Coordinates of C-alpha atoms in Angstrom, one line a residue:
Chain O
M1 CA 7.8 57.3 131.5
P2 CA 8.8 61.0 131.2
E3 CA 9.4 62.2 127.6
V4 CA 13.0 63.1 127.1
R5 CA 13.4 66.1 124.8
I6 CA 16.0 68.5 123.8
A7 CA 14.6 71.8 123.7
S8 CA 15.3 75.5 124.7
G9 CA 13.6 77.5 127.5
N10 CA 11.6 79.4 125.2
E11 CA 10.5 76.3 123.2
L12 CA 9.4 74.6 126.3
V13 CA 7.3 77.8 127.5
A14 CA 5.5 77.5 124.3
E15 CA 5.0 73.7 124.5
A16 CA 3.8 74.1 128.0
A17 CA 1.2 77.0 127.0
L18 CA -0.3 74.5 124.5
A19 CA -0.4 71.7 127.1
A20 CA -2.2 74.0 129.3
G21 CA -4.7 74.6 126.8
C22 CA -3.5 78.0 125.5
R23 CA -5.3 78.5 122.1
F24 CA -4.6 82.2 121.3
Y25 CA -1.5 83.8 121.1
A26 CA -0.8 87.6 120.1
G27 CA 2.5 89.3 120.0
Y28 CA 5.2 91.3 118.4
P29 CA 8.5 89.4 118.2
I30 CA 11.4 90.8 120.3
T31 CA 14.7 89.1 121.1
P32 CA 15.2 87.2 123.4
S33 CA 11.7 86.1 123.6
S34 CA 11.0 85.5 119.8
E35 CA 11.2 81.7 119.9
I36 CA 8.1 81.6 121.7
P37 CA 5.9 83.0 118.7
E38 CA 8.1 81.2 116.3
R39 CA 7.1 77.8 117.8
L40 CA 3.5 78.8 118.4
S41 CA 3.0 80.2 115.0
K42 CA 3.6 76.7 113.7
R43 CA 1.9 74.8 116.4
L44 CA -1.2 76.9 117.3
P45 CA -2.9 76.4 113.9
E46 CA -2.2 72.5 114.0
L47 CA -4.3 72.6 117.2
G48 CA -7.0 74.7 116.0
G49 CA -5.9 77.8 117.8
V50 CA -5.1 81.2 116.6
F51 CA -1.5 82.9 116.2
M52 CA -1.7 86.6 115.4
Q53 CA 1.3 88.9 115.0
F54 CA 0.3 92.5 115.6
E55 CA 1.7 95.7 114.5
D56 CA 3.0 96.4 118.0
E57 CA 3.0 95.2 121.6
I58 CA 0.0 97.3 122.8
A59 CA -2.3 95.9 120.2
S60 CA -1.2 92.3 120.9
V61 CA -1.8 92.3 124.6
I62 CA -5.1 94.0 124.0
A63 CA -6.0 91.2 121.4
A64 CA -5.1 88.7 123.9
I65 CA -7.2 90.3 126.6
G66 CA -10.1 90.2 123.9
A67 CA -9.5 86.5 123.4
S68 CA -9.6 85.9 127.0
Y69 CA -12.8 87.7 127.4
A70 CA -14.3 85.5 124.7
G71 CA -13.3 82.4 126.9
Y72 CA -10.0 81.4 125.4
K73 CA -6.8 80.7 127.2
A74 CA -4.5 83.2 125.8
M75 CA -1.0 84.4 126.1
T76 CA 1.5 87.3 124.9
A77 CA 5.3 87.3 125.4
S78 CA 7.9 89.9 124.9
S79 CA 11.0 91.4 126.6
G80 CA 11.7 94.7 128.5
P81 CA 10.9 97.3 125.9
G82 CA 7.9 95.5 124.7
I83 CA 6.7 94.7 128.4
S84 CA 6.9 98.4 129.1
L85 CA 4.5 98.9 126.1
K86 CA 2.1 96.2 127.2
Q87 CA 1.8 97.6 130.8
E88 CA -1.4 99.6 129.9
G89 CA -3.1 96.5 128.5
I90 CA -1.9 94.5 131.5
G91 CA -3.6 96.9 133.8
L92 CA -6.7 96.5 131.7
A93 CA -6.5 92.7 132.4
C94 CA -6.3 93.3 136.0
M95 CA -9.4 95.6 136.1
M96 CA -11.5 93.4 133.9
E97 CA -10.2 90.4 135.9
L98 CA -9.5 88.5 132.8
P99 CA -7.1 85.4 132.8
L100 CA -4.0 86.1 130.8
V101 CA -0.3 84.9 130.9
I102 CA 2.4 87.5 130.1
V103 CA 5.8 86.1 129.6
N104 CA 8.8 88.7 130.1
V105 CA 12.1 87.2 129.0
M106 CA 14.3 89.7 130.8
R107 CA 17.0 91.3 129.0
G108 CA 19.3 94.3 129.7
G109 CA 17.7 97.8 130.0
P110 CA 16.4 100.5 130.4
S111 CA 15.2 101.1 126.9
T112 CA 16.6 99.1 124.2
G113 CA 19.5 98.1 126.5
L114 CA 21.1 94.9 125.7
P115 CA 18.8 93.1 123.3
T116 CA 20.5 89.7 123.3
R117 CA 21.9 89.8 126.9
V118 CA 20.8 88.5 130.3
S119 CA 19.1 90.5 133.3
Q120 CA 16.7 90.4 136.0
A121 CA 16.1 93.9 136.0
D122 CA 12.3 93.8 135.5
Y123 CA 11.6 92.1 138.8
M124 CA 10.0 95.4 140.2
Q125 CA 8.4 96.2 137.0
A126 CA 6.5 92.8 137.1
R127 CA 4.9 94.0 140.4
W128 CA 4.4 97.7 139.9
G129 CA 4.7 98.2 136.1
T130 CA 1.1 99.0 135.4
H131 CA -0.5 101.9 137.4
G132 CA -3.0 101.8 140.2
D133 CA -3.2 99.2 143.1
H134 CA -3.1 95.8 141.8
L135 CA -1.2 92.4 142.3
I136 CA 0.1 90.2 139.6
I137 CA 1.0 86.9 140.4
T138 CA 4.6 86.2 139.0
V139 CA 6.4 82.8 138.5
A140 CA 10.2 82.8 137.8
P141 CA 11.4 79.3 136.5
A142 CA 15.1 78.5 136.9
T143 CA 15.4 75.4 134.9
L144 CA 14.4 73.9 131.7
L145 CA 11.9 71.8 133.4
E146 CA 10.3 74.7 135.4
C147 CA 10.0 76.5 132.0
Y148 CA 7.4 73.9 131.3
T149 CA 5.9 73.2 134.7
E150 CA 5.9 76.8 135.7
T151 CA 4.1 77.9 132.6
V152 CA 1.4 75.3 133.2
R153 CA 1.1 76.5 136.6
A154 CA 0.8 80.2 135.4
F155 CA -2.1 79.2 133.3
N156 CA -3.8 77.4 136.1
L157 CA -3.3 80.3 138.4
A158 CA -4.7 82.9 135.8
E159 CA -7.8 80.8 135.4
K160 CA -8.3 79.9 138.9
Y161 CA -7.8 83.6 140.2
R162 CA -9.3 85.3 137.0
A163 CA -6.2 87.3 136.8
P164 CA -3.0 88.0 134.7
V165 CA 0.0 86.2 135.6
F166 CA 3.7 87.0 134.8
I167 CA 6.2 84.4 133.8
L168 CA 9.6 86.1 134.4
S169 CA 12.1 84.3 132.3
D170 CA 15.6 85.5 131.3
A171 CA 17.8 85.5 128.3
T172 CA 20.1 82.9 129.6
L173 CA 17.3 80.5 130.4
S174 CA 15.3 81.2 127.4
H175 CA 18.0 80.2 125.0
L176 CA 19.5 77.5 127.1
H177 CA 19.3 74.4 125.0
G178 CA 19.5 71.0 126.8
R179 CA 17.9 67.7 128.0
V180 CA 14.6 68.0 129.7
E181 CA 12.4 65.0 131.1
L182 CA 8.9 66.3 130.5
P183 CA 6.2 65.0 132.8
A184 CA 3.5 62.9 131.1
A185 CA 0.4 65.2 130.2
A186 CA -2.0 63.2 132.4
S187 CA 0.4 63.7 135.4
F188 CA -0.3 67.5 135.9
E189 CA -3.4 69.2 136.8
I190 CA -5.1 71.6 134.2
I191 CA -7.4 74.0 135.8
E192 CA -10.4 75.6 133.8
R193 CA -12.1 78.6 134.6
R194 CA -15.2 78.2 136.8
Q195 CA -18.5 78.2 134.7
P196 CA -21.6 80.2 135.6
S197 CA -24.2 77.9 136.9
V198 CA -27.1 80.5 136.5
A199 CA -29.0 81.4 133.5
P200 CA -27.4 83.9 131.0
E201 CA -29.9 86.6 131.9
D202 CA -28.9 86.4 135.7
Y203 CA -25.2 86.3 135.2
Y204 CA -23.0 89.3 136.1
P205 CA -19.4 89.1 135.6
Y206 CA -18.5 90.7 139.1
D207 CA -21.4 89.2 141.1
V208 CA -19.3 88.7 144.1
D209 CA -22.4 88.4 146.5
R210 CA -23.7 85.6 144.6
F211 CA -20.6 83.8 143.3
G212 CA -18.0 84.7 146.1
P213 CA -14.6 86.8 145.4
I214 CA -13.9 85.1 142.1
P215 CA -17.0 85.1 140.0
P216 CA -17.3 82.4 137.1
L217 CA -16.4 83.5 133.6
P218 CA -17.7 81.9 130.5
N219 CA -15.3 79.7 128.6
R220 CA -15.3 79.7 124.8
D221 CA -18.2 77.4 124.5
N222 CA -20.5 79.5 126.7
F223 CA -19.3 82.8 125.7
P224 CA -21.7 83.3 122.9
R225 CA -24.7 82.4 125.3
Y226 CA -23.7 85.0 128.1
R227 CA -23.6 88.7 127.1
F228 CA -21.8 90.8 129.5
H229 CA -20.1 94.3 129.7
M230 CA -16.5 94.8 130.9
T231 CA -14.4 98.1 131.2
G232 CA -11.1 99.4 132.4
L233 CA -13.1 101.9 134.5
N234 CA -13.9 100.9 138.1
K235 CA -17.0 98.8 137.8
D236 CA -20.0 97.5 139.6
K237 CA -21.1 93.9 139.6
G238 CA -22.7 94.3 135.9
G239 CA -19.2 95.5 134.5
F240 CA -20.6 99.0 134.3
P241 CA -18.7 102.1 135.5
T242 CA -19.3 103.1 138.9
E243 CA -18.0 105.9 141.2
N244 CA -19.8 104.8 144.4
P245 CA -17.1 104.9 147.0
T246 CA -18.1 102.0 148.8
V247 CA -18.3 99.7 145.9
V248 CA -15.1 101.0 144.3
N249 CA -13.1 100.6 147.6
A250 CA -14.6 97.2 148.2
D251 CA -13.8 96.2 144.8
E252 CA -10.2 97.5 144.8
R253 CA -9.6 95.5 148.0
R254 CA -11.2 92.3 146.7
M255 CA -9.0 92.3 143.6
V256 CA -5.8 92.1 145.7
A257 CA -7.5 90.0 148.6
K258 CA -8.3 87.3 146.2
I259 CA -4.8 86.5 145.7
M260 CA -3.4 87.4 149.0
D261 CA -6.2 85.4 151.0
D262 CA -5.1 82.3 149.0
R263 CA -1.4 82.5 149.5
K264 CA -0.9 79.1 150.6
A265 CA -2.1 77.9 147.2
I266 CA 0.1 80.2 145.2
D267 CA 3.4 80.4 147.1
S268 CA 6.1 78.1 146.0
C269 CA 9.7 78.3 147.3
E270 CA 12.7 75.9 147.3
Y271 CA 14.6 75.4 150.4
Y272 CA 18.1 73.9 149.6
R273 CA 20.6 72.7 152.3
L274 CA 19.0 75.4 154.8
D275 CA 18.4 73.2 157.8
D276 CA 21.6 74.1 159.4
A277 CA 22.7 77.1 157.4
Q278 CA 24.8 80.1 158.6
V279 CA 24.7 81.7 155.3
A280 CA 21.3 81.8 153.2
V281 CA 21.7 82.7 149.6
V282 CA 18.4 84.2 148.0
A283 CA 18.2 83.9 144.2
Y284 CA 15.7 83.2 141.6
G285 CA 15.6 82.4 137.8
S286 CA 18.7 81.3 136.1
N287 CA 20.8 83.1 138.6
A288 CA 19.7 80.6 141.2
T289 CA 21.6 77.9 139.1
A290 CA 24.9 79.7 139.9
A291 CA 23.8 80.1 143.4
R292 CA 23.0 76.4 144.0
V293 CA 26.6 75.7 142.6
A294 CA 28.3 78.3 145.0
V295 CA 26.2 76.7 147.8
N296 CA 27.6 73.3 147.1
D297 CA 31.1 74.6 146.7
A298 CA 30.9 76.5 150.0
R299 CA 29.6 73.3 151.7
Q300 CA 32.7 71.4 150.3
R301 CA 34.8 74.0 152.0
G302 CA 33.1 73.5 155.2
I303 CA 30.7 76.5 155.2
K304 CA 27.1 76.1 156.1
A305 CA 25.4 77.6 153.1
G306 CA 22.1 77.0 151.8
L307 CA 19.8 78.4 149.1
F308 CA 16.3 79.9 149.5
R309 CA 14.7 80.3 146.1
P310 CA 11.3 82.1 145.5
I311 CA 9.6 80.3 142.6
T312 CA 6.4 82.6 143.0
V313 CA 8.4 85.8 143.1
W314 CA 5.2 87.9 143.6
P315 CA 3.5 88.0 146.1
F316 CA 6.9 88.0 147.6
P317 CA 7.4 85.2 150.1
E318 CA 7.3 87.5 153.1
A319 CA 6.6 85.0 155.8
Q320 CA 8.9 82.5 154.5
V321 CA 12.1 85.2 154.5
R322 CA 11.0 86.3 158.0
E323 CA 11.2 82.9 159.3
L324 CA 14.4 82.4 157.6
A325 CA 16.0 85.6 158.8
G326 CA 15.0 84.5 162.4
R327 CA 17.4 81.5 162.3
V328 CA 20.0 82.3 159.8
P329 CA 22.5 85.2 160.9
K330 CA 23.5 86.3 157.2
I331 CA 21.4 86.5 154.1
L332 CA 23.0 86.9 150.6
V333 CA 20.9 88.1 147.9
T334 CA 21.9 87.9 144.2
E335 CA 20.3 89.4 141.3
M336 CA 21.4 90.2 137.9
N337 CA 20.4 93.9 138.4
L338 CA 21.6 96.7 140.8
G339 CA 19.3 95.4 143.6
Q340 CA 15.5 95.0 143.5
M341 CA 14.4 91.8 145.3
V342 CA 16.9 92.8 148.2
Y343 CA 14.4 95.6 149.1
E344 CA 11.6 92.8 149.8
V345 CA 14.2 90.7 151.7
E346 CA 15.3 93.5 153.8
R347 CA 11.6 94.4 154.5
A348 CA 10.5 90.8 155.2
A349 CA 13.7 90.1 157.5
R350 CA 12.9 93.2 159.7
G351 CA 16.8 93.6 160.8
Q352 CA 16.9 90.0 162.1
A353 CA 19.8 88.9 159.7
E354 CA 22.6 90.8 158.1
I355 CA 21.9 91.3 154.7
I356 CA 24.6 91.5 151.8
T357 CA 24.6 91.2 148.1
V358 CA 26.1 90.2 144.9
L359 CA 24.5 92.4 142.2
Q360 CA 25.6 92.5 138.6
A361 CA 23.9 94.4 135.6
A362 CA 26.6 93.6 133.2
G363 CA 24.6 91.6 130.5
T364 CA 26.6 88.5 131.5
P365 CA 25.4 85.9 134.0
I366 CA 26.8 86.1 137.7
R367 CA 29.3 83.1 138.1
P368 CA 29.2 80.8 140.9
A369 CA 32.7 81.8 141.9
Q370 CA 31.4 85.5 142.5
I371 CA 28.8 84.2 144.8
L372 CA 31.0 81.6 146.5
Q373 CA 33.7 84.6 147.3
Q374 CA 30.8 86.5 149.0
I375 CA 29.5 83.3 150.9
Q376 CA 33.1 83.1 152.2
V377 CA 33.2 86.7 153.1
A378 CA 30.1 86.3 155.1
A379 CA 31.2 83.2 156.7
G380 CA 34.3 85.0 157.9
K381 CA 36.6 82.8 155.6
V382 CA 37.9 85.3 153.2
V383 CA 40.3 83.7 150.7
G384 CA 42.8 86.4 149.2
D385 CA 43.5 83.9 146.3
S386 CA 41.5 83.4 143.3
I387 CA 39.1 80.7 143.8
R388 CA 39.3 79.6 140.2
R389 CA 42.7 78.1 140.5
E390 CA 42.4 76.0 137.6
V391 CA 41.7 78.8 135.2
L392 CA 44.7 81.0 133.6
V393 CA 43.4 83.7 131.4
Chain Z
M1 CA 35.3 59.2 138.0
P2 CA 32.5 61.4 136.9
F3 CA 32.4 62.6 133.4
H4 CA 32.5 66.2 132.7
Y5 CA 33.6 68.1 129.6
E6 CA 33.2 71.9 128.6
L7 CA 33.4 73.0 124.9
R8 CA 33.1 76.4 123.6
F9 CA 32.5 77.4 119.8
V10 CA 33.4 80.9 118.9
G11 CA 33.2 82.8 115.7
A12 CA 31.4 85.5 113.8
G13 CA 27.5 85.5 113.5
G14 CA 26.7 83.5 110.5
Q15 CA 29.5 80.9 110.5
G16 CA 27.3 78.2 112.1
N17 CA 28.8 77.9 115.4
M18 CA 25.7 77.8 117.2
L19 CA 24.5 74.7 115.0
A20 CA 28.0 72.9 115.6
G21 CA 27.3 73.5 119.4
T22 CA 23.7 72.2 119.1
I23 CA 24.9 69.1 117.0
I24 CA 27.5 68.0 119.7
A25 CA 24.9 68.6 122.4
E26 CA 22.2 66.7 120.7
A27 CA 24.6 63.8 119.9
A28 CA 25.4 63.5 123.7
I29 CA 21.9 63.6 124.9
F30 CA 19.9 61.5 122.2
Y31 CA 22.8 59.0 121.2
E32 CA 24.9 58.8 124.2
N33 CA 22.2 59.2 126.9
K34 CA 24.4 61.8 128.6
Y35 CA 23.1 65.3 129.9
A36 CA 24.4 68.2 127.8
T37 CA 23.5 71.9 127.5
Q38 CA 24.2 74.5 124.7
V39 CA 24.0 78.1 125.6
P40 CA 24.2 80.5 122.8
T41 CA 25.4 84.0 122.9
Y42 CA 25.4 86.6 120.1
T43 CA 25.1 90.4 119.6
S44 CA 22.2 92.3 118.2
Q45 CA 23.9 92.2 114.8
V46 CA 22.4 89.4 112.7
R47 CA 25.8 88.5 111.1
G48 CA 29.3 89.5 111.8
G49 CA 29.3 90.1 115.6
P50 CA 31.2 87.7 117.8
T51 CA 29.1 84.7 118.7
K52 CA 29.6 82.0 121.3
A53 CA 28.1 78.6 122.0
D54 CA 29.0 77.0 125.4
V55 CA 28.3 73.2 125.4
I56 CA 28.7 71.2 128.6
I57 CA 28.5 67.4 128.4
D58 CA 28.1 65.4 131.9
D59 CA 26.7 62.2 133.1
Q60 CA 24.8 64.0 135.7
P61 CA 22.2 66.8 135.2
I62 CA 23.9 70.3 134.8
E63 CA 23.3 73.0 137.2
F64 CA 25.1 75.9 135.8
A65 CA 25.3 75.9 131.9
E66 CA 27.8 78.7 131.3
S67 CA 31.2 77.2 130.7
T68 CA 33.8 78.4 133.2
H69 CA 36.4 75.5 132.9
I70 CA 36.8 74.9 129.2
D71 CA 38.3 71.8 127.9
F72 CA 38.1 72.6 124.1
L73 CA 37.7 75.8 122.3
L74 CA 37.2 76.3 118.4
A75 CA 37.7 79.6 117.2
L76 CA 36.7 80.8 113.5
D77 CA 37.1 84.4 114.1
Q78 CA 39.9 86.6 115.9
R79 CA 37.8 89.1 117.5
A80 CA 35.6 86.3 119.0
F81 CA 38.9 84.3 120.0
E82 CA 40.0 87.3 122.0
L83 CA 36.8 88.0 123.6
Y84 CA 36.0 84.4 124.7
K85 CA 39.2 82.8 125.2
G86 CA 39.0 83.2 128.9
D87 CA 38.0 80.4 131.2
L88 CA 40.3 77.9 129.2
K89 CA 41.8 75.2 131.4
V90 CA 45.5 74.8 131.3
N91 CA 46.5 72.8 128.3
A92 CA 43.0 73.1 127.0
L93 CA 42.6 72.0 123.3
V94 CA 42.3 75.0 121.1
L95 CA 41.4 74.6 117.5
I96 CA 41.6 77.6 115.3
D97 CA 41.1 78.5 111.7
S98 CA 44.5 79.0 110.5
H99 CA 43.6 81.7 108.0
L100 CA 41.3 83.6 110.3
V101 CA 42.8 83.3 113.9
Q102 CA 46.4 84.0 115.2
V103 CA 47.3 82.7 118.5
S104 CA 49.8 84.6 120.6
P105 CA 53.0 82.8 121.5
E106 CA 51.8 82.7 125.2
D107 CA 48.5 81.1 124.3
Q108 CA 50.6 78.7 121.9
Q109 CA 52.7 77.6 125.0
R110 CA 49.8 77.2 127.5
R111 CA 47.3 75.5 125.2
D112 CA 47.3 72.5 123.0
V113 CA 46.8 74.4 119.7
Y114 CA 45.7 72.9 116.5
A115 CA 45.3 75.0 113.5
Y116 CA 43.4 74.1 110.1
P117 CA 42.3 76.1 107.3
I118 CA 38.6 75.2 108.0
V119 CA 36.7 77.9 106.2
R120 CA 39.0 77.8 103.1
T121 CA 38.7 74.1 102.9
A122 CA 35.0 74.1 103.1
K123 CA 34.9 76.8 100.3
Y124 CA 37.2 75.3 97.9
E125 CA 37.8 71.7 98.6
I126 CA 34.1 70.7 99.6
G127 CA 32.9 73.7 97.4
K128 CA 30.3 75.1 99.9
L129 CA 31.2 77.5 102.5
V130 CA 28.4 76.8 104.7
T131 CA 29.8 73.3 105.3
A132 CA 32.7 74.9 107.4
N133 CA 30.9 74.3 110.8
I134 CA 30.3 70.6 110.0
L135 CA 33.9 70.3 108.9
A136 CA 34.7 71.9 112.2
V137 CA 32.5 69.6 114.1
G138 CA 34.5 66.5 112.4
L139 CA 37.7 68.1 113.6
T140 CA 36.2 68.6 117.1
V141 CA 35.0 65.0 117.5
E142 CA 38.3 63.6 116.5
L143 CA 40.4 65.8 118.5
T144 CA 38.3 65.6 121.8
A145 CA 37.4 62.0 121.5
V146 CA 34.5 62.5 124.0
L147 CA 31.7 61.4 121.5
D148 CA 31.3 58.5 119.2
K149 CA 31.8 59.5 115.8
E150 CA 28.8 57.7 114.3
N151 CA 26.6 59.1 117.0
V152 CA 27.7 62.6 116.0
R153 CA 27.0 61.5 112.4
K154 CA 23.5 60.6 113.4
A155 CA 23.1 64.2 114.9
I156 CA 24.3 65.9 112.0
R157 CA 21.9 63.9 109.8
A158 CA 19.1 65.2 112.0
C159 CA 20.1 68.9 112.0
V160 CA 21.1 69.7 108.5
P161 CA 18.8 70.1 105.4
A162 CA 18.2 67.0 103.5
A163 CA 19.4 68.5 100.2
F164 CA 22.9 69.2 101.8
L165 CA 23.3 65.9 103.5
D166 CA 25.7 64.2 101.3
L167 CA 27.8 67.6 101.2
N168 CA 27.9 67.8 105.0
M169 CA 28.8 64.2 105.5
R170 CA 31.7 64.7 103.0
A171 CA 32.6 67.7 105.3
Y172 CA 32.3 65.6 108.4
D173 CA 34.6 62.8 107.0
L174 CA 37.1 65.5 106.0
G175 CA 37.0 67.0 109.2
L176 CA 37.6 63.6 111.0
Q177 CA 40.5 62.7 108.8
A178 CA 42.0 66.2 109.0
A179 CA 42.1 65.9 112.8
R180 CA 43.9 62.6 112.3
E181 CA 46.5 64.1 110.2
L182 CA 46.7 67.2 112.3
R183 CA 47.3 65.1 115.4
S184 CA 50.1 63.0 113.9
R185 CA 52.1 65.9 112.3
K186 CA 50.7 68.9 114.2
R187 CA 53.8 71.1 114.0
Q188 CA 55.0 70.5 110.5
L189 CA 51.5 71.2 109.3
M190 CA 51.2 74.5 110.9
A191 CA 54.6 75.6 109.8
A192 CA 53.9 74.7 106.3
D193 CA 50.3 76.4 106.5
R194 CA 51.8 79.6 107.5
L195 CA 54.4 79.5 104.6
A196 CA 51.7 78.8 102.0
C197 CA 49.3 81.5 103.2
P198 CA 51.2 84.4 104.8
S199 CA 48.3 86.9 104.5
M200 CA 45.1 86.5 106.5
V201 CA 41.8 86.7 104.8
P202 CA 39.9 89.6 106.0
P203 CA 37.0 88.4 108.0
S204 CA 34.8 90.8 106.1
D205 CA 35.3 89.1 102.8
V206 CA 34.6 85.8 104.4
L207 CA 31.3 86.9 105.8
T208 CA 30.1 88.3 102.5
A209 CA 30.9 85.1 100.9
L210 CA 29.1 83.3 103.7
A211 CA 25.8 84.8 103.1
P212 CA 25.7 87.0 99.9
S213 CA 21.8 86.9 99.7
T214 CA 21.2 88.5 103.2
C215 CA 23.7 91.4 102.9
G216 CA 22.2 94.8 103.1
Q217 CA 19.2 93.6 104.8
P218 CA 18.1 95.6 107.8
L219 CA 19.5 94.4 111.2
T220 CA 16.8 93.5 113.8
A221 CA 17.1 93.0 117.4

């Protein structure tokens, strides 16, 4: 029996983190992410975990990295301005290859922007925010249930690939309060980091020749016995700095390839009413709920519309979009920003389909009617009249 | 016929509109086994900025949680009312605080408007300004008749601090009763109320009275 709960998106992210085994949280509160630390500050001590509020975002992400180094499943959460500050630390987690979950509850920007209002303008930041070649797996929940299930998945991916993972939530989803039927704890898989099978003196944290592309990493029980070095500099198998071009080049390639080579296990997309679609809407996060309503409304009007929703938004589902563009003449990309994911869609579509957009950076959610209007335009069924007939303002 | 009902609670930050929305949503979910969502929106001001809580109740899972076809609107603040009165259905139920919100003749004509001195009654009759939102919940439940009164009572009990339970129950009952009276003699009461209180209470005074201990504290975002 699923457990019926009433909770907000943020509360569900916090609860899911605990269910996934997170026992260390470090952060600095910021709207609209603050309910995550609020909940964890109460719950983590109850479970023998550690909650720490730091002086700023930089210190907190570094602390979470330290906890992960010491074998703990760790998380930090923030929003736009705080994520900008954390980027340096996120790069450190990439280079050290430490599991870490970073929640970005997106709000308006740049800078302080619209602290309490919704946006999806950090889509590209999640991919390219920190410097250097790197790839951070990024998941974008769209519903309350997914706030829970995708957070569990984010922890699993982080542990499995020894890498930081982003959760891209947004202000609307984070504060949405409603009914959710949570899966029983026993029904989902929890992945723990692979443990070294060698003696402590034979263990090197990046010994890919011995262990393969994702070497094991001691958990909190084994950490005291295994002594190893890690650094933000390009490293050798022992975790010490190296400038050997061959070693560095191979290491840089491996850090991206360990994710790209296993995409089948990482990709997650939803196909909704796309079998016979003439217009495919591409949307993610809370905006996808508006897109789904618009698709259903379009179908009621006899327009063959469908929804393609990336749930793993990075790495971008390139092959899936290419296949879609090969069979659907028009693709409508909608985002709560001035157009970011649309670049990826265009790149993947390779000119096979016409691409149109519904974009808005107003701090308010895009409404189903706005998307429906453009679906109708795309389908060549433009209506001059307002679609919201019932509404008189 | 599938059931779908949209409510919107608007006011100034600190008046308790969010909690009012939460109570309605939780009553629907926990005690009536329906689907419901509550979506709050507020400004970066802690108190005083326009706030809005959208509540949707449905017998099916809710896809898009922002209200776009509103059946019922509660307004406790003029600015928030003007900002968020869009999306109302024709003949939507509108409940306003008769001292804090004025409705234009056009709105009056197009909507089913009820007015009651919610904040003033909470302050002087119940004796605690913070019960205004529960009083409003009482009025809402009676006017909309979409939820069972006793189920909402259970939700209130679960949401308010134990020390203020009796006071809030009194506010709830008073709201239910007031709504019954309002409905039976809607127009007369509005006219009488206007005559008795010709001047509007400035919202800033109300807000100061709402949260005296927090005035002057830094705002956080």
